[in-house]
């Protein structure tokens, strides 16, 4: 049952990304180009996602998920090296390619080489990140 709801939720999320224009790389890069031809329309998409999610988090406090398991613990609010490096790399990739992981998966349905190249690079980065992080953590501990 959980897998069916996960599939339905993922499909709804992908449809929302497509309808909102988040899979259009030119639109995303226009949103990020604040000193050029800025396109503010994605601000409404982000606001339309953040507000209902904030309400859902408020309502979910102290509850258990309907399909079992538990909600993840809140993340550490402190800024650290992993957060800074990760968010910088994420932002650079988003700005250069105009895609982030969710829209990249949704854009695979369009075909084309660009989305496949992005997905291959993203998967390679996901594969390389844990050993690289372990090496960096070991270097930091030795210093």
PDB file of C-alpha atoms in Angstrom:
ATOM      1  CA  UNK A   1       0.000   0.000   0.000  1.00  0.00           C
ATOM      2  CA  UNK A   2       2.856   2.382   0.846  1.00  0.00           C
ATOM      3  CA  UNK A   3       4.400   1.823  -2.587  1.00  0.00           C
ATOM      4  CA  UNK A   4       1.119   2.636  -4.329  1.00  0.00           C
ATOM      5  CA  UNK A   5       0.826   5.901  -2.398  1.00  0.00           C
ATOM      6  CA  UNK A   6       4.496   6.654  -3.095  1.00  0.00           C
ATOM      7  CA  UNK A   7       3.875   6.131  -6.821  1.00  0.00           C
ATOM      8  CA  UNK A   8       0.765   8.324  -6.765  1.00  0.00           C
ATOM      9  CA  UNK A   9       2.542  11.035  -4.767  1.00  0.00           C
ATOM     10  CA  UNK A  10       5.552  10.979  -7.088  1.00  0.00           C
ATOM     11  CA  UNK A  11       3.298  11.165 -10.144  1.00  0.00           C
ATOM     12  CA  UNK A  12       1.386  14.100  -8.670  1.00  0.00           C
ATOM     13  CA  UNK A  13       4.667  15.831  -7.800  1.00  0.00           C
ATOM     14  CA  UNK A  14       6.001  15.305 -11.344  1.00  0.00           C
ATOM     15  CA  UNK A  15       2.770  16.588 -12.854  1.00  0.00           C
ATOM     16  CA  UNK A  16       2.953  19.668 -10.638  1.00  0.00           C
ATOM     17  CA  UNK A  17       6.546  20.310 -11.703  1.00  0.00           C
ATOM     18  CA  UNK A  18       5.547  20.003 -15.349  1.00  0.00           C
ATOM     19  CA  UNK A  19       2.463  22.229 -15.092  1.00  0.00           C
ATOM     20  CA  UNK A  20       4.359  24.883 -13.111  1.00  0.00           C
ATOM     21  CA  UNK A  21       7.209  25.062 -15.620  1.00  0.00           C
ATOM     22  CA  UNK A  22       9.887  23.794 -13.229  1.00  0.00           C
ATOM     23  CA  UNK A  23      11.058  21.288 -15.867  1.00  0.00           C
ATOM     24  CA  UNK A  24      11.665  24.097 -18.388  1.00  0.00           C
ATOM     25  CA  UNK A  25      15.369  24.842 -18.013  1.00  0.00           C
ATOM     26  CA  UNK A  26      15.051  28.271 -19.665  1.00  0.00           C
ATOM     27  CA  UNK A  27      12.344  29.277 -17.164  1.00  0.00           C
ATOM     28  CA  UNK A  28      14.437  28.127 -14.205  1.00  0.00           C
ATOM     29  CA  UNK A  29      17.538  29.924 -15.464  1.00  0.00           C
ATOM     30  CA  UNK A  30      15.384  33.028 -16.033  1.00  0.00           C
ATOM     31  CA  UNK A  31      14.296  32.818 -12.383  1.00  0.00           C
ATOM     32  CA  UNK A  32      17.933  32.653 -11.273  1.00  0.00           C
ATOM     33  CA  UNK A  33      19.039  35.546 -13.528  1.00  0.00           C
ATOM     34  CA  UNK A  34      18.121  38.380 -11.141  1.00  0.00           C
ATOM     35  CA  UNK A  35      20.401  40.894 -12.876  1.00  0.00           C
ATOM     36  CA  UNK A  36      19.296  40.045 -16.417  1.00  0.00           C
ATOM     37  CA  UNK A  37      15.909  39.065 -17.794  1.00  0.00           C
ATOM     38  CA  UNK A  38      14.503  37.918 -14.472  1.00  0.00           C
ATOM     39  CA  UNK A  39      11.360  35.757 -14.615  1.00  0.00           C
ATOM     40  CA  UNK A  40       9.616  35.974 -11.210  1.00  0.00           C
ATOM     41  CA  UNK A  41       6.883  33.422 -11.977  1.00  0.00           C
ATOM     42  CA  UNK A  42       8.629  30.570 -10.168  1.00  0.00           C
ATOM     43  CA  UNK A  43       8.417  32.587  -6.943  1.00  0.00           C
ATOM     44  CA  UNK A  44       4.685  31.830  -7.014  1.00  0.00           C
ATOM     45  CA  UNK A  45       5.432  28.134  -7.513  1.00  0.00           C
ATOM     46  CA  UNK A  46       7.809  28.116  -4.541  1.00  0.00           C
ATOM     47  CA  UNK A  47       5.424  30.147  -2.391  1.00  0.00           C
ATOM     48  CA  UNK A  48       2.594  27.850  -3.416  1.00  0.00           C
ATOM     49  CA  UNK A  49       4.657  24.913  -2.171  1.00  0.00           C
ATOM     50  CA  UNK A  50       6.109  26.417   1.002  1.00  0.00           C
ATOM     51  CA  UNK A  51       2.875  27.723   2.528  1.00  0.00           C
ATOM     52  CA  UNK A  52       0.871  24.459   2.385  1.00  0.00           C
ATOM     53  CA  UNK A  53       3.923  22.503   3.552  1.00  0.00           C
ATOM     54  CA  UNK A  54       4.369  24.787   6.567  1.00  0.00           C
ATOM     55  CA  UNK A  55       0.717  24.186   7.463  1.00  0.00           C
ATOM     56  CA  UNK A  56       1.157  20.412   6.997  1.00  0.00           C
ATOM     57  CA  UNK A  57       4.237  20.399   9.274  1.00  0.00           C
ATOM     58  CA  UNK A  58       2.259  22.286  11.924  1.00  0.00           C
ATOM     59  CA  UNK A  59      -0.671  19.864  11.725  1.00  0.00           C
ATOM     60  CA  UNK A  60       1.612  16.782  11.709  1.00  0.00           C
ATOM     61  CA  UNK A  61       3.413  17.704  14.926  1.00  0.00           C
ATOM     62  CA  UNK A  62       3.030  14.867  17.432  1.00  0.00           C
ATOM     63  CA  UNK A  63       1.297  12.552  14.945  1.00  0.00           C
ATOM     64  CA  UNK A  64       2.351   9.367  13.214  1.00  0.00           C
ATOM     65  CA  UNK A  65       2.268   8.811   9.433  1.00  0.00           C
ATOM     66  CA  UNK A  66      -0.989   7.219   8.259  1.00  0.00           C
ATOM     67  CA  UNK A  67       0.840   4.415   6.450  1.00  0.00           C
ATOM     68  CA  UNK A  68       3.207   3.455   9.282  1.00  0.00           C
ATOM     69  CA  UNK A  69       6.747   4.311  10.191  1.00  0.00           C
ATOM     70  CA  UNK A  70       7.664   7.644  11.693  1.00  0.00           C
ATOM     71  CA  UNK A  71       8.442  11.133  10.505  1.00  0.00           C
ATOM     72  CA  UNK A  72      12.143  11.991  10.306  1.00  0.00           C
ATOM     73  CA  UNK A  73      13.654  13.976  13.147  1.00  0.00           C
ATOM     74  CA  UNK A  74      14.204  17.692  12.515  1.00  0.00           C
ATOM     75  CA  UNK A  75      17.589  18.460  11.035  1.00  0.00           C
ATOM     76  CA  UNK A  76      20.325  20.270  12.901  1.00  0.00           C
ATOM     77  CA  UNK A  77      19.743  24.023  12.412  1.00  0.00           C
ATOM     78  CA  UNK A  78      23.466  24.863  12.642  1.00  0.00           C
ATOM     79  CA  UNK A  79      25.429  25.680   9.510  1.00  0.00           C
ATOM     80  CA  UNK A  80      28.242  23.234   8.870  1.00  0.00           C
ATOM     81  CA  UNK A  81      30.718  22.373   6.158  1.00  0.00           C
ATOM     82  CA  UNK A  82      28.502  19.659   4.642  1.00  0.00           C
ATOM     83  CA  UNK A  83      25.522  21.999   4.340  1.00  0.00           C
ATOM     84  CA  UNK A  84      27.578  24.838   2.857  1.00  0.00           C
ATOM     85  CA  UNK A  85      29.415  22.646   0.330  1.00  0.00           C
ATOM     86  CA  UNK A  86      26.291  20.673  -0.576  1.00  0.00           C
ATOM     87  CA  UNK A  87      24.069  23.695  -1.076  1.00  0.00           C
ATOM     88  CA  UNK A  88      26.777  25.458  -3.097  1.00  0.00           C
ATOM     89  CA  UNK A  89      27.180  22.477  -5.416  1.00  0.00           C
ATOM     90  CA  UNK A  90      23.403  22.084  -5.696  1.00  0.00           C
ATOM     91  CA  UNK A  91      22.968  25.766  -6.572  1.00  0.00           C
ATOM     92  CA  UNK A  92      25.789  25.697  -9.111  1.00  0.00           C
ATOM     93  CA  UNK A  93      24.298  22.664 -10.822  1.00  0.00           C
ATOM     94  CA  UNK A  94      20.808  24.157 -10.757  1.00  0.00           C
ATOM     95  CA  UNK A  95      22.037  27.423 -12.240  1.00  0.00           C
ATOM     96  CA  UNK A  96      24.174  25.808 -14.938  1.00  0.00           C
ATOM     97  CA  UNK A  97      21.753  23.104 -16.042  1.00  0.00           C
ATOM     98  CA  UNK A  98      18.423  24.654 -15.026  1.00  0.00           C
ATOM     99  CA  UNK A  99      17.429  21.360 -13.396  1.00  0.00           C
ATOM    100  CA  UNK A 100      17.463  19.871  -9.940  1.00  0.00           C
ATOM    101  CA  UNK A 101      16.711  16.215  -9.098  1.00  0.00           C
ATOM    102  CA  UNK A 102      12.882  16.342  -9.083  1.00  0.00           C
ATOM    103  CA  UNK A 103      12.449  18.232 -12.353  1.00  0.00           C
ATOM    104  CA  UNK A 104      15.259  16.190 -13.915  1.00  0.00           C
ATOM    105  CA  UNK A 105      13.341  12.967 -13.334  1.00  0.00           C
ATOM    106  CA  UNK A 106      10.106  14.578 -14.566  1.00  0.00           C
ATOM    107  CA  UNK A 107      11.865  15.873 -17.694  1.00  0.00           C
ATOM    108  CA  UNK A 108      12.993  12.363 -18.686  1.00  0.00           C
ATOM    109  CA  UNK A 109       9.542  11.810 -20.157  1.00  0.00           C
ATOM    110  CA  UNK A 110      10.283  14.455 -22.797  1.00  0.00           C
ATOM    111  CA  UNK A 111      13.174  12.504 -24.261  1.00  0.00           C
ATOM    112  CA  UNK A 112      16.230  14.321 -25.478  1.00  0.00           C
ATOM    113  CA  UNK A 113      19.857  13.940 -24.603  1.00  0.00           C
ATOM    114  CA  UNK A 114      20.149  16.879 -22.160  1.00  0.00           C
ATOM    115  CA  UNK A 115      18.003  15.284 -19.459  1.00  0.00           C
ATOM    116  CA  UNK A 116      19.787  11.955 -19.820  1.00  0.00           C
ATOM    117  CA  UNK A 117      23.200  13.605 -19.507  1.00  0.00           C
ATOM    118  CA  UNK A 118      22.039  15.490 -16.413  1.00  0.00           C
ATOM    119  CA  UNK A 119      20.646  12.302 -14.841  1.00  0.00           C
ATOM    120  CA  UNK A 120      23.879  10.406 -15.575  1.00  0.00           C
ATOM    121  CA  UNK A 121      25.938  13.197 -14.008  1.00  0.00           C
ATOM    122  CA  UNK A 122      23.594  13.392 -11.014  1.00  0.00           C
ATOM    123  CA  UNK A 123      23.755   9.634 -10.431  1.00  0.00           C
ATOM    124  CA  UNK A 124      27.557   9.691 -10.765  1.00  0.00           C
ATOM    125  CA  UNK A 125      27.700  12.486  -8.181  1.00  0.00           C
ATOM    126  CA  UNK A 126      25.403  10.559  -5.839  1.00  0.00           C
ATOM    127  CA  UNK A 127      27.651   7.511  -6.209  1.00  0.00           C
ATOM    128  CA  UNK A 128      30.883   9.488  -5.664  1.00  0.00           C
ATOM    129  CA  UNK A 129      29.667  11.655  -2.763  1.00  0.00           C
ATOM    130  CA  UNK A 130      29.768   9.144   0.162  1.00  0.00           C
ATOM    131  CA  UNK A 131      33.396   8.005  -0.333  1.00  0.00           C
ATOM    132  CA  UNK A 132      34.471  11.590  -1.023  1.00  0.00           C
ATOM    133  CA  UNK A 133      32.722  12.793   2.121  1.00  0.00           C
ATOM    134  CA  UNK A 134      34.343  10.009   4.164  1.00  0.00           C
ATOM    135  CA  UNK A 135      37.756  11.022   2.836  1.00  0.00           C
ATOM    136  CA  UNK A 136      37.148  14.712   3.604  1.00  0.00           C
ATOM    137  CA  UNK A 137      35.863  13.882   7.091  1.00  0.00           C
ATOM    138  CA  UNK A 138      38.969  11.770   7.747  1.00  0.00           C
ATOM    139  CA  UNK A 139      41.215  14.624   6.556  1.00  0.00           C
ATOM    140  CA  UNK A 140      39.342  17.056   8.825  1.00  0.00           C
ATOM    141  CA  UNK A 141      39.676  14.758  11.830  1.00  0.00           C
ATOM    142  CA  UNK A 142      43.422  14.331  11.257  1.00  0.00           C
ATOM    143  CA  UNK A 143      44.033  18.083  11.199  1.00  0.00           C
TER     144      UNK A 143
END
